[in-house]
Structure formats: C-alpha cells, structure tokens
Amino acid sequence: MDIARQWDAYRRDRLARHTDPLPVADPDDVTAYLSELRGNRRAVAVGETAPSTLHELTAGPHPDVEARLRSVGSVIPPAVRAQLAPYRSGRAGREAVTATAPTRQSAPPRPTTGVAGGIGTPPSGPARSTRR
C-alpha cells in the first residue's frame, strides 16, 4: 500500500476539520499575515497542533428567554406586531382571520372496515397479476 496516499488522506482530513484563527499579524503587512496563515496550516497538516473548529451554538435559547417567550406568547410582542401591521398587510390579514375564526372540532376517526377500508387491498393480501 502506498504510504504517501495514506498521509495525503490524513493531511486532507485534518485540514478539512480546521478553521483558520485570525492571525496576530497586521493585515496590511501581507507577507507577515500570509506567513502566519501558512505556518498555522502547516502545523495542523503535519500534526504539530490540533485542528481548531468553529464552535457551534448547540445549547438552545437561554432559560430566561424561554420563560419570557411563554409569558408573552410570541417572539414578536403584541405592541410591536401592531406597529408592524401596516407594513405586513398579508400577514396581518391572516392573523386577523385566524383570531376570529371559530375553532373546529376534530372529526372522529373513520372506521377501517367496510367499503372505504377495503378499497385497494383484497382481504387475502396484495394483488398479483395472473398474466405472464
């Protein structure tokens, strides 16, 4: 097996997981700035330093924000929503209709027996063609 091919795959994997940190060098000094970037990437590629990845936001909203949202009922407070209504006429119309529309009761589930339940599937299993 070719060792160089394995090493290239290893380097490529490390560099794919790496996000360049902001160099300390002055961006106006192009030579020093690029030299620092290249040195950082070389150190990651050869294994001198670990790849640094971007940190993701995974915790979700802060509990205080969730509590406030539950008390308000919406991300947009009612006073702000009223001020935005002239600029969002379509949305304001939909919200007005849903606010005044009577709530519907859900219908009871339909029975699965009888004519409606038997359409498409014979009682003995899936239909097979007798033509060959």
PDB file of C-alpha atoms in Angstrom:
ATOM      1  CA  MET A   1       0.000   0.000   0.000  1.00  0.00           C
ATOM      2  CA  ASP A   2       1.255   3.455  -0.817  1.00  0.00           C
ATOM      3  CA  ILE A   3       2.205   5.357   2.374  1.00  0.00           C
ATOM      4  CA  ALA A   4       2.125   8.746   0.652  1.00  0.00           C
ATOM      5  CA  ARG A   5      -1.526   8.213  -0.316  1.00  0.00           C
ATOM      6  CA  GLN A   6      -2.450   7.456   3.313  1.00  0.00           C
ATOM      7  CA  TRP A   7      -0.515  10.502   4.533  1.00  0.00           C
ATOM      8  CA  ASP A   8      -2.243  12.758   1.985  1.00  0.00           C
ATOM      9  CA  ALA A   9      -5.637  11.482   3.146  1.00  0.00           C
ATOM     10  CA  TYR A  10      -4.638  12.141   6.773  1.00  0.00           C
ATOM     11  CA  ARG A  11      -3.471  15.685   5.963  1.00  0.00           C
ATOM     12  CA  ARG A  12      -6.594  16.395   3.917  1.00  0.00           C
ATOM     13  CA  ASP A  13      -8.822  15.208   6.777  1.00  0.00           C
ATOM     14  CA  ARG A  14      -7.013  17.384   9.338  1.00  0.00           C
ATOM     15  CA  LEU A  15      -7.148  20.479   7.128  1.00  0.00           C
ATOM     16  CA  ALA A  16     -10.836  19.875   6.322  1.00  0.00           C
ATOM     17  CA  ARG A  17     -11.624  19.978  10.049  1.00  0.00           C
ATOM     18  CA  HIS A  18      -9.514  23.097  10.616  1.00  0.00           C
ATOM     19  CA  THR A  19     -10.756  26.689  10.651  1.00  0.00           C
ATOM     20  CA  ASP A  20      -8.034  29.315  10.441  1.00  0.00           C
ATOM     21  CA  PRO A  21      -7.871  31.544  13.515  1.00  0.00           C
ATOM     22  CA  LEU A  22      -7.418  35.276  12.989  1.00  0.00           C
ATOM     23  CA  PRO A  23      -3.675  35.955  12.618  1.00  0.00           C
ATOM     24  CA  VAL A  24      -1.996  38.320  15.060  1.00  0.00           C
ATOM     25  CA  ALA A  25      -0.029  39.938  12.233  1.00  0.00           C
ATOM     26  CA  ASP A  26      -1.221  43.205  10.744  1.00  0.00           C
ATOM     27  CA  PRO A  27      -3.386  42.516   7.655  1.00  0.00           C
ATOM     28  CA  ASP A  28      -1.701  45.437   5.875  1.00  0.00           C
ATOM     29  CA  ASP A  29       1.605  43.558   6.123  1.00  0.00           C
ATOM     30  CA  VAL A  30       0.657  40.949   3.542  1.00  0.00           C
ATOM     31  CA  THR A  31       3.865  38.960   3.814  1.00  0.00           C
ATOM     32  CA  ALA A  32       3.678  38.523   7.600  1.00  0.00           C
ATOM     33  CA  TYR A  33      -0.069  37.859   7.506  1.00  0.00           C
ATOM     34  CA  LEU A  34       0.203  35.125   4.847  1.00  0.00           C
ATOM     35  CA  SER A  35       3.302  33.688   6.526  1.00  0.00           C
ATOM     36  CA  GLU A  36       1.383  33.269   9.786  1.00  0.00           C
ATOM     37  CA  LEU A  37      -1.576  31.653   7.992  1.00  0.00           C
ATOM     38  CA  ARG A  38       0.701  29.253   6.095  1.00  0.00           C
ATOM     39  CA  GLY A  39       2.628  28.389   9.251  1.00  0.00           C
ATOM     40  CA  ASN A  40      -0.599  27.633  11.104  1.00  0.00           C
ATOM     41  CA  ARG A  41      -1.892  25.414   8.299  1.00  0.00           C
ATOM     42  CA  ARG A  42       1.452  23.608   8.009  1.00  0.00           C
ATOM     43  CA  ALA A  43       1.464  22.922  11.761  1.00  0.00           C
ATOM     44  CA  VAL A  44      -2.038  21.457  11.527  1.00  0.00           C
ATOM     45  CA  ALA A  45      -1.209  19.427   8.422  1.00  0.00           C
ATOM     46  CA  VAL A  46       1.865  17.770   9.930  1.00  0.00           C
ATOM     47  CA  GLY A  47       0.233  17.155  13.309  1.00  0.00           C
ATOM     48  CA  GLU A  48       2.107  19.711  15.450  1.00  0.00           C
ATOM     49  CA  THR A  49      -1.165  21.354  16.514  1.00  0.00           C
ATOM     50  CA  ALA A  50      -4.725  20.089  16.597  1.00  0.00           C
ATOM     51  CA  PRO A  51      -7.279  21.399  14.101  1.00  0.00           C
ATOM     52  CA  SER A  52      -9.382  24.194  15.534  1.00  0.00           C
ATOM     53  CA  THR A  53     -13.031  24.070  14.534  1.00  0.00           C
ATOM     54  CA  LEU A  54     -15.748  26.664  14.756  1.00  0.00           C
ATOM     55  CA  HIS A  55     -17.807  26.364  17.879  1.00  0.00           C
ATOM     56  CA  GLU A  56     -21.483  25.816  17.164  1.00  0.00           C
ATOM     57  CA  LEU A  57     -24.398  27.086  19.172  1.00  0.00           C
ATOM     58  CA  THR A  58     -25.978  23.885  20.452  1.00  0.00           C
ATOM     59  CA  ALA A  59     -27.449  24.796  23.822  1.00  0.00           C
ATOM     60  CA  GLY A  60     -30.607  26.452  22.502  1.00  0.00           C
ATOM     61  CA  PRO A  61     -32.164  29.596  23.924  1.00  0.00           C
ATOM     62  CA  HIS A  62     -31.364  30.699  27.455  1.00  0.00           C
ATOM     63  CA  PRO A  63     -33.995  29.635  30.057  1.00  0.00           C
ATOM     64  CA  ASP A  64     -34.820  33.296  30.741  1.00  0.00           C
ATOM     65  CA  VAL A  65     -35.662  33.784  27.064  1.00  0.00           C
ATOM     66  CA  GLU A  66     -37.902  30.701  27.071  1.00  0.00           C
ATOM     67  CA  ALA A  67     -39.732  31.912  30.192  1.00  0.00           C
ATOM     68  CA  ARG A  68     -40.264  35.371  28.681  1.00  0.00           C
ATOM     69  CA  LEU A  69     -41.470  33.853  25.430  1.00  0.00           C
ATOM     70  CA  ARG A  70     -44.017  31.723  27.304  1.00  0.00           C
ATOM     71  CA  SER A  71     -45.260  34.805  29.192  1.00  0.00           C
ATOM     72  CA  VAL A  72     -45.524  36.917  26.031  1.00  0.00           C
ATOM     73  CA  GLY A  73     -46.795  34.117  23.797  1.00  0.00           C
ATOM     74  CA  SER A  74     -44.835  35.099  20.726  1.00  0.00           C
ATOM     75  CA  VAL A  75     -41.373  36.115  19.638  1.00  0.00           C
ATOM     76  CA  ILE A  76     -42.830  39.430  18.497  1.00  0.00           C
ATOM     77  CA  PRO A  77     -44.616  41.255  21.350  1.00  0.00           C
ATOM     78  CA  PRO A  78     -48.212  42.373  20.599  1.00  0.00           C
ATOM     79  CA  ALA A  79     -47.327  46.093  20.654  1.00  0.00           C
ATOM     80  CA  VAL A  80     -44.592  45.622  18.069  1.00  0.00           C
ATOM     81  CA  ARG A  81     -46.837  43.364  15.985  1.00  0.00           C
ATOM     82  CA  ALA A  82     -49.453  46.141  15.906  1.00  0.00           C
ATOM     83  CA  GLN A  83     -46.838  48.661  14.777  1.00  0.00           C
ATOM     84  CA  LEU A  84     -45.635  46.317  12.008  1.00  0.00           C
ATOM     85  CA  ALA A  85     -49.162  45.508  10.766  1.00  0.00           C
ATOM     86  CA  PRO A  86     -49.326  48.356   8.186  1.00  0.00           C
ATOM     87  CA  TYR A  87     -46.127  47.062   6.578  1.00  0.00           C
ATOM     88  CA  ARG A  88     -47.187  43.407   6.645  1.00  0.00           C
ATOM     89  CA  SER A  89     -50.730  43.559   5.309  1.00  0.00           C
ATOM     90  CA  GLY A  90     -50.887  39.928   4.132  1.00  0.00           C
ATOM     91  CA  ARG A  91     -49.726  38.537   7.449  1.00  0.00           C
ATOM     92  CA  ALA A  92     -51.930  40.926   9.416  1.00  0.00           C
ATOM     93  CA  GLY A  93     -54.940  39.753   7.380  1.00  0.00           C
ATOM     94  CA  ARG A  94     -54.154  36.071   8.026  1.00  0.00           C
ATOM     95  CA  GLU A  95     -53.690  36.719  11.740  1.00  0.00           C
ATOM     96  CA  ALA A  96     -56.979  38.620  11.906  1.00  0.00           C
ATOM     97  CA  VAL A  97     -58.815  35.743  10.196  1.00  0.00           C
ATOM     98  CA  THR A  98     -57.302  33.103  12.480  1.00  0.00           C
ATOM     99  CA  ALA A  99     -58.021  35.192  15.574  1.00  0.00           C
ATOM    100  CA  THR A 100     -61.726  35.496  14.713  1.00  0.00           C
ATOM    101  CA  ALA A 101     -62.270  32.052  13.141  1.00  0.00           C
ATOM    102  CA  PRO A 102     -64.160  29.566  15.303  1.00  0.00           C
ATOM    103  CA  THR A 103     -62.153  26.578  16.438  1.00  0.00           C
ATOM    104  CA  ARG A 104     -63.028  23.337  14.679  1.00  0.00           C
ATOM    105  CA  GLN A 105     -63.618  20.115  16.478  1.00  0.00           C
ATOM    106  CA  SER A 106     -61.637  17.238  15.084  1.00  0.00           C
ATOM    107  CA  ALA A 107     -63.717  14.568  13.410  1.00  0.00           C
ATOM    108  CA  PRO A 108     -63.757  11.085  14.913  1.00  0.00           C
ATOM    109  CA  PRO A 109     -61.535   8.592  13.091  1.00  0.00           C
ATOM    110  CA  ARG A 110     -63.129   6.731  10.209  1.00  0.00           C
ATOM    111  CA  PRO A 111     -63.661   3.015  10.543  1.00  0.00           C
ATOM    112  CA  THR A 112     -61.219   0.848   8.620  1.00  0.00           C
ATOM    113  CA  THR A 113     -63.774  -1.831   7.841  1.00  0.00           C
ATOM    114  CA  GLY A 114     -66.449  -1.670   5.195  1.00  0.00           C
ATOM    115  CA  VAL A 115     -66.216  -0.237   1.711  1.00  0.00           C
ATOM    116  CA  ALA A 116     -63.704   2.556   2.416  1.00  0.00           C
ATOM    117  CA  GLY A 117     -61.306   0.286   4.305  1.00  0.00           C
ATOM    118  CA  GLY A 118     -61.355  -2.462   1.708  1.00  0.00           C
ATOM    119  CA  ILE A 119     -60.554  -0.419  -1.382  1.00  0.00           C
ATOM    120  CA  GLY A 120     -57.202  -1.242  -2.896  1.00  0.00           C
ATOM    121  CA  THR A 121     -56.265  -4.217  -0.749  1.00  0.00           C
ATOM    122  CA  PRO A 122     -58.014  -7.557  -1.030  1.00  0.00           C
ATOM    123  CA  PRO A 123     -58.512  -9.453   2.238  1.00  0.00           C
ATOM    124  CA  SER A 124     -56.056 -12.181   1.223  1.00  0.00           C
ATOM    125  CA  GLY A 125     -53.048  -9.863   0.731  1.00  0.00           C
ATOM    126  CA  PRO A 126     -51.613  -7.777  -2.075  1.00  0.00           C
ATOM    127  CA  ALA A 127     -52.993  -8.410  -5.541  1.00  0.00           C
ATOM    128  CA  ARG A 128     -50.803 -10.192  -8.044  1.00  0.00           C
ATOM    129  CA  SER A 129     -51.209 -10.257 -11.738  1.00  0.00           C
ATOM    130  CA  THR A 130     -52.138 -13.593 -13.274  1.00  0.00           C
ATOM    131  CA  ARG A 131     -50.745 -12.544 -16.630  1.00  0.00           C
ATOM    132  CA  ARG A 132     -47.323 -13.838 -17.507  1.00  0.00           C
TER     133      ARG A 132
END
